[in-house]
CSV table of C-alpha atoms in Angstrom, one decimal:
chain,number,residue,atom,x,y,z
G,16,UNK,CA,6.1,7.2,-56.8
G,17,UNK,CA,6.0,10.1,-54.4
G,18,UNK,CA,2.3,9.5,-54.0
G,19,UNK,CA,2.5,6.0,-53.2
G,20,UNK,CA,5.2,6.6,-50.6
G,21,UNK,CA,3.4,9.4,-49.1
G,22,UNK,CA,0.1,7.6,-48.8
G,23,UNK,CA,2.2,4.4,-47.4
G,24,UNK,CA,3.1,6.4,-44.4
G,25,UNK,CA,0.2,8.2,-44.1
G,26,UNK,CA,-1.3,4.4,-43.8
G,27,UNK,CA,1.1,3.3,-41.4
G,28,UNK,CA,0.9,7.1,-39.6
G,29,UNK,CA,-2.7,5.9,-38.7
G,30,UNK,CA,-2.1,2.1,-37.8
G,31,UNK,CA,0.5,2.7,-35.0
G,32,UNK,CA,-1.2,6.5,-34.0
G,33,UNK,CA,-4.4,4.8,-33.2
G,34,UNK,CA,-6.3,6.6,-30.1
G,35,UNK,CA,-6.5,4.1,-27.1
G,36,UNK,CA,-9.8,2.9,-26.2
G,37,UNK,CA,-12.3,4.9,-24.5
G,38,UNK,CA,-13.5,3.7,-20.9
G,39,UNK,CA,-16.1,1.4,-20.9
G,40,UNK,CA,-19.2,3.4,-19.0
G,41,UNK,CA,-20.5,1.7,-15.7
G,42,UNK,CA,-23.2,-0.5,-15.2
G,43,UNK,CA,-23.4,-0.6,-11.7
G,44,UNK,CA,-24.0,2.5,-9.2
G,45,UNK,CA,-21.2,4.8,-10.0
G,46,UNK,CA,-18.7,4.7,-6.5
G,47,UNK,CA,-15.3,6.8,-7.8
G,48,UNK,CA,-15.0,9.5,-10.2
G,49,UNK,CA,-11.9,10.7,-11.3
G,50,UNK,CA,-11.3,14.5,-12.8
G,51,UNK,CA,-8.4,16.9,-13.9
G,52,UNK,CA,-5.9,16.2,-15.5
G,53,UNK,CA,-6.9,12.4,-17.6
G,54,UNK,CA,-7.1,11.4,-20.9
G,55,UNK,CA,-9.5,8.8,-20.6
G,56,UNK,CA,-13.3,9.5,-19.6
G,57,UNK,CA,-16.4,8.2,-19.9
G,58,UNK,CA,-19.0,10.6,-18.1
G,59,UNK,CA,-18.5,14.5,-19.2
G,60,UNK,CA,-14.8,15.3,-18.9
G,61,UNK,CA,-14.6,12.7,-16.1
G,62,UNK,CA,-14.1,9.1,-15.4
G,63,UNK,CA,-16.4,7.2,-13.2
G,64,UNK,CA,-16.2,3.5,-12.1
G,65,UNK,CA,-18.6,0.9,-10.7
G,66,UNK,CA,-17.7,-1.5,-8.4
G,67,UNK,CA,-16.6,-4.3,-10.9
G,68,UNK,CA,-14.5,-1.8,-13.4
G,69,UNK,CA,-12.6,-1.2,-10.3
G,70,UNK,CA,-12.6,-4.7,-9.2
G,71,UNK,CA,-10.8,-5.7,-12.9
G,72,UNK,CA,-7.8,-3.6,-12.3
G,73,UNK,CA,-4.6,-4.9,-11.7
G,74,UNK,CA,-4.3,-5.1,-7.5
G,75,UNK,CA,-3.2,-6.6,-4.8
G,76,UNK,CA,-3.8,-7.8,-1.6
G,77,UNK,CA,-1.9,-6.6,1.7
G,78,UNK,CA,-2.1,-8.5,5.0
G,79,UNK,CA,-1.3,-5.4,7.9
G,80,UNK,CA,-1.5,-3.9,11.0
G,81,UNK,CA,-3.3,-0.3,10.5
G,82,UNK,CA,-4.2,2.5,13.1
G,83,UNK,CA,-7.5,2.2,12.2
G,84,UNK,CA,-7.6,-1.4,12.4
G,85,UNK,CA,-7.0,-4.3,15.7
G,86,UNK,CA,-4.6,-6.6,14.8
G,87,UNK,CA,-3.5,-8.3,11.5
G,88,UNK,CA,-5.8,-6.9,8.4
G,89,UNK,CA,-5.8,-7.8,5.0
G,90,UNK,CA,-6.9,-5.0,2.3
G,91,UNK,CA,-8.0,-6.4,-1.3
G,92,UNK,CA,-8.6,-3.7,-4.2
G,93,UNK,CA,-6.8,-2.3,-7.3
G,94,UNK,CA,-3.2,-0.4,-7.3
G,95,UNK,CA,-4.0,3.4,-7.4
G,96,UNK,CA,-0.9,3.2,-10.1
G,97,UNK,CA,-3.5,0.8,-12.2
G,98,UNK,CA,-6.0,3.3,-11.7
G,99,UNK,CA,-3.9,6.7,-12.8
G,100,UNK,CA,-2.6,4.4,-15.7
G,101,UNK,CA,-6.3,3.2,-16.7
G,102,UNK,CA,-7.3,6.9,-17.1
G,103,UNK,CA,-4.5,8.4,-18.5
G,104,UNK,CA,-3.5,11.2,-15.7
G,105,UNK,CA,-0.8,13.1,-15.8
G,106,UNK,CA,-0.2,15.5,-13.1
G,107,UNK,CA,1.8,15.8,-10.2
G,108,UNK,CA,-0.7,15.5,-7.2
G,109,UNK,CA,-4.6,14.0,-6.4
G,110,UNK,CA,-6.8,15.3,-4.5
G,111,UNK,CA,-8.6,12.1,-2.8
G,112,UNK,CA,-12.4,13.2,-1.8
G,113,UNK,CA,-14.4,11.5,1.1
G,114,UNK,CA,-18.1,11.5,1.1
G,115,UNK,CA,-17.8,13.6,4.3
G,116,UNK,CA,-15.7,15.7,2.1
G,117,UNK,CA,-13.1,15.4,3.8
G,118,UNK,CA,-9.8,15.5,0.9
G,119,UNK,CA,-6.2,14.9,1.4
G,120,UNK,CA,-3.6,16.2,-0.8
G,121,UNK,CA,-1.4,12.8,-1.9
G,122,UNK,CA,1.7,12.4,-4.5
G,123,UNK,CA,1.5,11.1,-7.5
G,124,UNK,CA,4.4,9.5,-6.8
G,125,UNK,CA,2.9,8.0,-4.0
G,126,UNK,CA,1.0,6.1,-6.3
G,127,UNK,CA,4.2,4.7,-8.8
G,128,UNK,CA,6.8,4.7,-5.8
G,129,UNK,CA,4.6,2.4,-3.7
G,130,UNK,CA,2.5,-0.7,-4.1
G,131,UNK,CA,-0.8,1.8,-2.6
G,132,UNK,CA,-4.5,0.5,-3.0
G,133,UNK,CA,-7.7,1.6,-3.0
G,134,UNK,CA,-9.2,-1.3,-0.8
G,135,UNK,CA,-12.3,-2.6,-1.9
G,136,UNK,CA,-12.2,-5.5,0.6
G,137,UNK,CA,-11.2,-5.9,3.8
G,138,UNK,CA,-10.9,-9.5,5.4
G,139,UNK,CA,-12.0,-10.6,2.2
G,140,UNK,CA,-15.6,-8.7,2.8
G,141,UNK,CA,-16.8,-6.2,0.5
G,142,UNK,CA,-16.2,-2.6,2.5
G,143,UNK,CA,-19.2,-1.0,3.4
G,144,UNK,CA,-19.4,2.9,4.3
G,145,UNK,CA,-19.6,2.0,8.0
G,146,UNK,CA,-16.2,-0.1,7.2
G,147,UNK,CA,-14.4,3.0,5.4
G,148,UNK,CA,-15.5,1.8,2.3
G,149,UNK,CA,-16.7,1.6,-0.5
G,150,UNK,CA,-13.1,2.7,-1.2
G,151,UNK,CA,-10.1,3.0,1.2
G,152,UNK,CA,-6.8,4.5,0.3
G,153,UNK,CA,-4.2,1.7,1.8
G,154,UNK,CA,-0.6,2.0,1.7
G,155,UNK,CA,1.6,-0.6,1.8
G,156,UNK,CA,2.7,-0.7,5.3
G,157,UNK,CA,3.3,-4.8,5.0
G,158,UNK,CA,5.9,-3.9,2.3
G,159,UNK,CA,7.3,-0.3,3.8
G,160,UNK,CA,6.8,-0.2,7.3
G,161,UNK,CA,8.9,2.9,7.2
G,162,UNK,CA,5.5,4.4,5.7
G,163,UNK,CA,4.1,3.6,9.2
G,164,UNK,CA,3.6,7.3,10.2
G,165,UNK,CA,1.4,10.4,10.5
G,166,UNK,CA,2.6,11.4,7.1
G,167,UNK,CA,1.1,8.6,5.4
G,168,UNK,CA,-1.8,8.0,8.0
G,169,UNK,CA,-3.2,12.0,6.8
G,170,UNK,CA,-3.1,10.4,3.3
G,171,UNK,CA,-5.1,7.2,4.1
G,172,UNK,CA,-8.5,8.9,3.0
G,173,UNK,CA,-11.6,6.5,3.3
G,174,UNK,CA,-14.9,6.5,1.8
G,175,UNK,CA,-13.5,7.9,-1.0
G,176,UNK,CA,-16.0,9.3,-3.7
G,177,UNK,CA,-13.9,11.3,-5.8
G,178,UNK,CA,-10.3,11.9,-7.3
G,179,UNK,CA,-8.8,14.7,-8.8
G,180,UNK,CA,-5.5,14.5,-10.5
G,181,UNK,CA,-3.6,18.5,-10.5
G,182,UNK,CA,-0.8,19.1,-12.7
């Protein structure tokens, strides 16, 4: 009896304690990799995405006024929160790469406090590197204008290649 009760839970130990999913590996030209402290890769200890992995992510689009930007713009690409989620990180701060290498150091709660996306799309056109792009770290200033400032402007990175999440 002890057996069967022991290799019941054992059973249902392994049904509910099931690892999640690996990440699928890209097909497309790799444009972000993510490193640090995540669960989930796909590449060597890291986790890199092509344009349409990133483009399935839950996102959102924002209609603004930017500094970098004339007049009203809208910004289309996944929540960084959907991101983080999607790889499993779990530290405190990420350190967003450009290709020019230039990095900002940005909250994680940035990312969980606020609706902030890495734009993919701006005016509904695909971003090209000339355009900021491929990936542009937007926050929400259509939701939070109190965001609207130099504080969150030094986080904006564009042409972001790279991500790495610190504990």
């Amino acid at each position: 009896m002890r057996a069967k009760v022991l290799a019941s839970a054992a059973a249902l130990a392994m049904l509910f304690c099931q690892p999640a999913l690996a990440l699928d590996a890209p097909t497309d030209p790799v444009i972000l990799t993510i490193t640090g402290a995540i669960t989930e890769t796909n590449s060597d200890g890291a986790a890199v995405f092509d344009l349409p992995m990133l483009q399935d992510l839950p996102g959102r689009t924002g209609t603004m006024e930017t500094p970098w930007t004339e007049g009203e713009t809208a910004f289309d690409g996944p929540l960084l929160r959907a991101l983080l989620e999607e790889v499993g990180a779990h530290g405190k701060t990420l350190r967003v790469t450009a290709l020019n290498d230039y990095s900002a150091e940005v909250p994680v709660s940035d990312a969980t406090d606020y609706e902030t996306i890495l734009a993919l799309a701006m005016n509904g056109k695909p971003m090209s590197v000339r355009d900021k792009g491929p990936l542009f770290m937007v926050y929400p200033f259509d939701l939070n204008p109190e965001l609207y400032n130099e504080k969150y402007f030094s986080r904006s990175v564009w042409q972001i290649k790279a991500i790495e999440v610190i504990e």
